[in-house]
């Protein structure tokens, strides 16, 4: 994994989130991938289960925006940081903002094999 490949993966992750296209989600993860929404969670295990999980809890189109960038890469392990914002009914007012950290490990095909999300909600 290198910086450019990881950035493409992150951009594809956001794209899959925007569309909730099952094939776009499936392409991101290896067959036996593990996905944790929080570090202490039992993982959602397997690509099909990850797709089902994403499709079962969707954000409304246009209700959010996100941007993530590589922070560190070491072989097959990569860390990203970024911001996710959720908007009010007007589509512009930020109601919630999160600082995100993604801990990822990739397989030999460049698909994510392990994904753990950490986030902090901004408090004003």
PDB file of C-alpha atoms in Angstrom:
ATOM      1  CA  UNK A   1       0.000   0.000   0.000  1.00  0.00           C
ATOM      2  CA  UNK A   2       1.295   3.445  -0.867  1.00  0.00           C
ATOM      3  CA  UNK A   3      -0.116   6.936  -0.338  1.00  0.00           C
ATOM      4  CA  UNK A   4      -1.734   7.251  -3.780  1.00  0.00           C
ATOM      5  CA  UNK A   5      -3.377   3.824  -3.594  1.00  0.00           C
ATOM      6  CA  UNK A   6      -4.661   4.533  -0.087  1.00  0.00           C
ATOM      7  CA  UNK A   7      -6.074   7.921  -1.145  1.00  0.00           C
ATOM      8  CA  UNK A   8      -7.879   6.222  -4.045  1.00  0.00           C
ATOM      9  CA  UNK A   9      -9.285   3.656  -1.600  1.00  0.00           C
ATOM     10  CA  UNK A  10     -10.451   6.436   0.759  1.00  0.00           C
ATOM     11  CA  UNK A  11     -12.076   8.317  -2.130  1.00  0.00           C
ATOM     12  CA  UNK A  12     -13.786   5.089  -3.235  1.00  0.00           C
ATOM     13  CA  UNK A  13     -14.941   4.536   0.369  1.00  0.00           C
ATOM     14  CA  UNK A  14     -16.633   7.955   0.399  1.00  0.00           C
ATOM     15  CA  UNK A  15     -18.078   7.279  -3.063  1.00  0.00           C
ATOM     16  CA  UNK A  16     -19.524   3.950  -1.927  1.00  0.00           C
ATOM     17  CA  UNK A  17     -20.983   5.646   1.152  1.00  0.00           C
ATOM     18  CA  UNK A  18     -22.627   8.310  -1.029  1.00  0.00           C
ATOM     19  CA  UNK A  19     -24.269   5.801  -3.378  1.00  0.00           C
ATOM     20  CA  UNK A  20     -24.751   2.746  -1.156  1.00  0.00           C
ATOM     21  CA  UNK A  21     -24.030   0.741  -4.276  1.00  0.00           C
ATOM     22  CA  UNK A  22     -23.500  -2.841  -3.094  1.00  0.00           C
ATOM     23  CA  UNK A  23     -20.836  -3.591  -5.699  1.00  0.00           C
ATOM     24  CA  UNK A  24     -18.900  -0.404  -4.856  1.00  0.00           C
ATOM     25  CA  UNK A  25     -18.921  -1.396  -1.170  1.00  0.00           C
ATOM     26  CA  UNK A  26     -17.974  -4.996  -1.981  1.00  0.00           C
ATOM     27  CA  UNK A  27     -14.984  -3.838  -4.052  1.00  0.00           C
ATOM     28  CA  UNK A  28     -13.463  -2.088  -1.028  1.00  0.00           C
ATOM     29  CA  UNK A  29     -13.131  -5.166   1.183  1.00  0.00           C
ATOM     30  CA  UNK A  30     -11.521  -8.570   1.037  1.00  0.00           C
ATOM     31  CA  UNK A  31     -13.664 -11.688   1.247  1.00  0.00           C
ATOM     32  CA  UNK A  32     -12.810 -12.312   4.917  1.00  0.00           C
ATOM     33  CA  UNK A  33     -12.504  -8.679   5.964  1.00  0.00           C
ATOM     34  CA  UNK A  34     -13.339  -7.525   9.477  1.00  0.00           C
ATOM     35  CA  UNK A  35     -15.028  -4.140  10.007  1.00  0.00           C
ATOM     36  CA  UNK A  36     -15.374  -2.414  13.369  1.00  0.00           C
ATOM     37  CA  UNK A  37     -17.472   0.721  13.762  1.00  0.00           C
ATOM     38  CA  UNK A  38     -15.842   1.171  17.196  1.00  0.00           C
ATOM     39  CA  UNK A  39     -12.588  -0.361  18.466  1.00  0.00           C
ATOM     40  CA  UNK A  40     -14.325  -2.398  21.163  1.00  0.00           C
ATOM     41  CA  UNK A  41     -16.985  -3.873  18.841  1.00  0.00           C
ATOM     42  CA  UNK A  42     -17.005  -7.444  17.693  1.00  0.00           C
ATOM     43  CA  UNK A  43     -16.182  -7.128  14.010  1.00  0.00           C
ATOM     44  CA  UNK A  44     -18.670  -7.396  11.227  1.00  0.00           C
ATOM     45  CA  UNK A  45     -17.016 -10.415   9.623  1.00  0.00           C
ATOM     46  CA  UNK A  46     -16.879 -11.054   5.898  1.00  0.00           C
ATOM     47  CA  UNK A  47     -17.407  -8.900   2.837  1.00  0.00           C
ATOM     48  CA  UNK A  48     -21.074  -9.853   2.391  1.00  0.00           C
ATOM     49  CA  UNK A  49     -21.838  -9.036   6.037  1.00  0.00           C
ATOM     50  CA  UNK A  50     -20.088  -5.665   5.664  1.00  0.00           C
ATOM     51  CA  UNK A  51     -22.179  -4.849   2.579  1.00  0.00           C
ATOM     52  CA  UNK A  52     -25.350  -5.895   4.424  1.00  0.00           C
ATOM     53  CA  UNK A  53     -24.367  -3.762   7.424  1.00  0.00           C
ATOM     54  CA  UNK A  54     -23.780  -0.670   5.284  1.00  0.00           C
ATOM     55  CA  UNK A  55     -27.031  -1.151   3.375  1.00  0.00           C
ATOM     56  CA  UNK A  56     -28.985  -1.694   6.602  1.00  0.00           C
ATOM     57  CA  UNK A  57     -28.117   1.687   8.115  1.00  0.00           C
ATOM     58  CA  UNK A  58     -28.003   4.396   5.453  1.00  0.00           C
ATOM     59  CA  UNK A  59     -27.542   8.141   5.807  1.00  0.00           C
ATOM     60  CA  UNK A  60     -29.892  10.283   3.734  1.00  0.00           C
ATOM     61  CA  UNK A  61     -28.347  11.579   0.479  1.00  0.00           C
ATOM     62  CA  UNK A  62     -26.992  15.092   0.899  1.00  0.00           C
ATOM     63  CA  UNK A  63     -27.190  14.937   4.701  1.00  0.00           C
ATOM     64  CA  UNK A  64     -23.442  14.655   5.190  1.00  0.00           C
ATOM     65  CA  UNK A  65     -20.018  15.301   3.728  1.00  0.00           C
ATOM     66  CA  UNK A  66     -16.666  13.708   4.473  1.00  0.00           C
ATOM     67  CA  UNK A  67     -13.022  13.997   3.531  1.00  0.00           C
ATOM     68  CA  UNK A  68     -10.259  11.607   4.589  1.00  0.00           C
ATOM     69  CA  UNK A  69      -6.539  11.591   3.839  1.00  0.00           C
ATOM     70  CA  UNK A  70      -3.675   9.199   4.524  1.00  0.00           C
ATOM     71  CA  UNK A  71      -1.792   9.973   7.719  1.00  0.00           C
ATOM     72  CA  UNK A  72       0.648   7.054   7.912  1.00  0.00           C
ATOM     73  CA  UNK A  73       1.434   3.895   5.941  1.00  0.00           C
ATOM     74  CA  UNK A  74       3.594   0.954   6.989  1.00  0.00           C
ATOM     75  CA  UNK A  75       3.537  -1.943   4.549  1.00  0.00           C
ATOM     76  CA  UNK A  76      -0.004  -3.328   4.500  1.00  0.00           C
ATOM     77  CA  UNK A  77      -1.160  -1.091   7.373  1.00  0.00           C
ATOM     78  CA  UNK A  78      -2.496   2.401   6.860  1.00  0.00           C
ATOM     79  CA  UNK A  79      -3.996   5.157   9.004  1.00  0.00           C
ATOM     80  CA  UNK A  80      -6.261   7.904   7.712  1.00  0.00           C
ATOM     81  CA  UNK A  81      -7.627  11.006   9.380  1.00  0.00           C
ATOM     82  CA  UNK A  82     -10.463  13.239   8.312  1.00  0.00           C
ATOM     83  CA  UNK A  83     -13.665  15.044   9.079  1.00  0.00           C
ATOM     84  CA  UNK A  84     -17.299  13.959   8.707  1.00  0.00           C
ATOM     85  CA  UNK A  85     -20.062  16.563   8.885  1.00  0.00           C
ATOM     86  CA  UNK A  86     -23.798  16.028   9.158  1.00  0.00           C
ATOM     87  CA  UNK A  87     -26.114  18.805   8.027  1.00  0.00           C
ATOM     88  CA  UNK A  88     -29.446  20.084   9.240  1.00  0.00           C
ATOM     89  CA  UNK A  89     -32.639  20.109   7.155  1.00  0.00           C
ATOM     90  CA  UNK A  90     -31.416  23.125   5.144  1.00  0.00           C
ATOM     91  CA  UNK A  91     -28.514  21.020   3.826  1.00  0.00           C
ATOM     92  CA  UNK A  92     -25.945  23.640   4.897  1.00  0.00           C
ATOM     93  CA  UNK A  93     -25.979  24.089   8.668  1.00  0.00           C
ATOM     94  CA  UNK A  94     -23.545  21.682  10.310  1.00  0.00           C
ATOM     95  CA  UNK A  95     -25.353  19.923  13.144  1.00  0.00           C
ATOM     96  CA  UNK A  96     -22.649  17.384  13.990  1.00  0.00           C
ATOM     97  CA  UNK A  97     -18.959  17.228  13.139  1.00  0.00           C
ATOM     98  CA  UNK A  98     -16.592  14.343  13.799  1.00  0.00           C
ATOM     99  CA  UNK A  99     -12.839  13.905  13.645  1.00  0.00           C
ATOM    100  CA  UNK A 100     -12.251  10.406  12.275  1.00  0.00           C
ATOM    101  CA  UNK A 101      -9.323   8.022  12.374  1.00  0.00           C
ATOM    102  CA  UNK A 102      -9.377   4.850  10.271  1.00  0.00           C
ATOM    103  CA  UNK A 103      -7.038   1.979  11.135  1.00  0.00           C
ATOM    104  CA  UNK A 104      -6.717  -0.264   8.098  1.00  0.00           C
ATOM    105  CA  UNK A 105      -4.849  -3.361   6.986  1.00  0.00           C
ATOM    106  CA  UNK A 106      -4.905  -4.357   3.319  1.00  0.00           C
ATOM    107  CA  UNK A 107      -4.589  -7.690   1.560  1.00  0.00           C
ATOM    108  CA  UNK A 108      -2.351  -8.430  -1.421  1.00  0.00           C
ATOM    109  CA  UNK A 109      -5.134  -7.317  -3.813  1.00  0.00           C
ATOM    110  CA  UNK A 110      -5.367  -3.850  -2.233  1.00  0.00           C
ATOM    111  CA  UNK A 111      -8.681  -4.586  -0.547  1.00  0.00           C
ATOM    112  CA  UNK A 112      -9.187  -3.744   3.090  1.00  0.00           C
ATOM    113  CA  UNK A 113      -8.821  -6.830   5.311  1.00  0.00           C
ATOM    114  CA  UNK A 114      -9.253  -5.036   8.664  1.00  0.00           C
ATOM    115  CA  UNK A 115     -10.984  -1.725   9.286  1.00  0.00           C
ATOM    116  CA  UNK A 116     -11.499   0.015  12.620  1.00  0.00           C
ATOM    117  CA  UNK A 117     -13.018   3.466  12.969  1.00  0.00           C
ATOM    118  CA  UNK A 118     -12.347   5.836  15.848  1.00  0.00           C
ATOM    119  CA  UNK A 119     -14.105   9.180  16.062  1.00  0.00           C
ATOM    120  CA  UNK A 120     -14.648  12.123  18.346  1.00  0.00           C
ATOM    121  CA  UNK A 121     -17.609  14.442  18.103  1.00  0.00           C
ATOM    122  CA  UNK A 122     -16.722  18.105  18.077  1.00  0.00           C
ATOM    123  CA  UNK A 123     -18.181  19.936  21.031  1.00  0.00           C
ATOM    124  CA  UNK A 124     -18.627  23.682  20.994  1.00  0.00           C
TER     125      UNK A 124
END
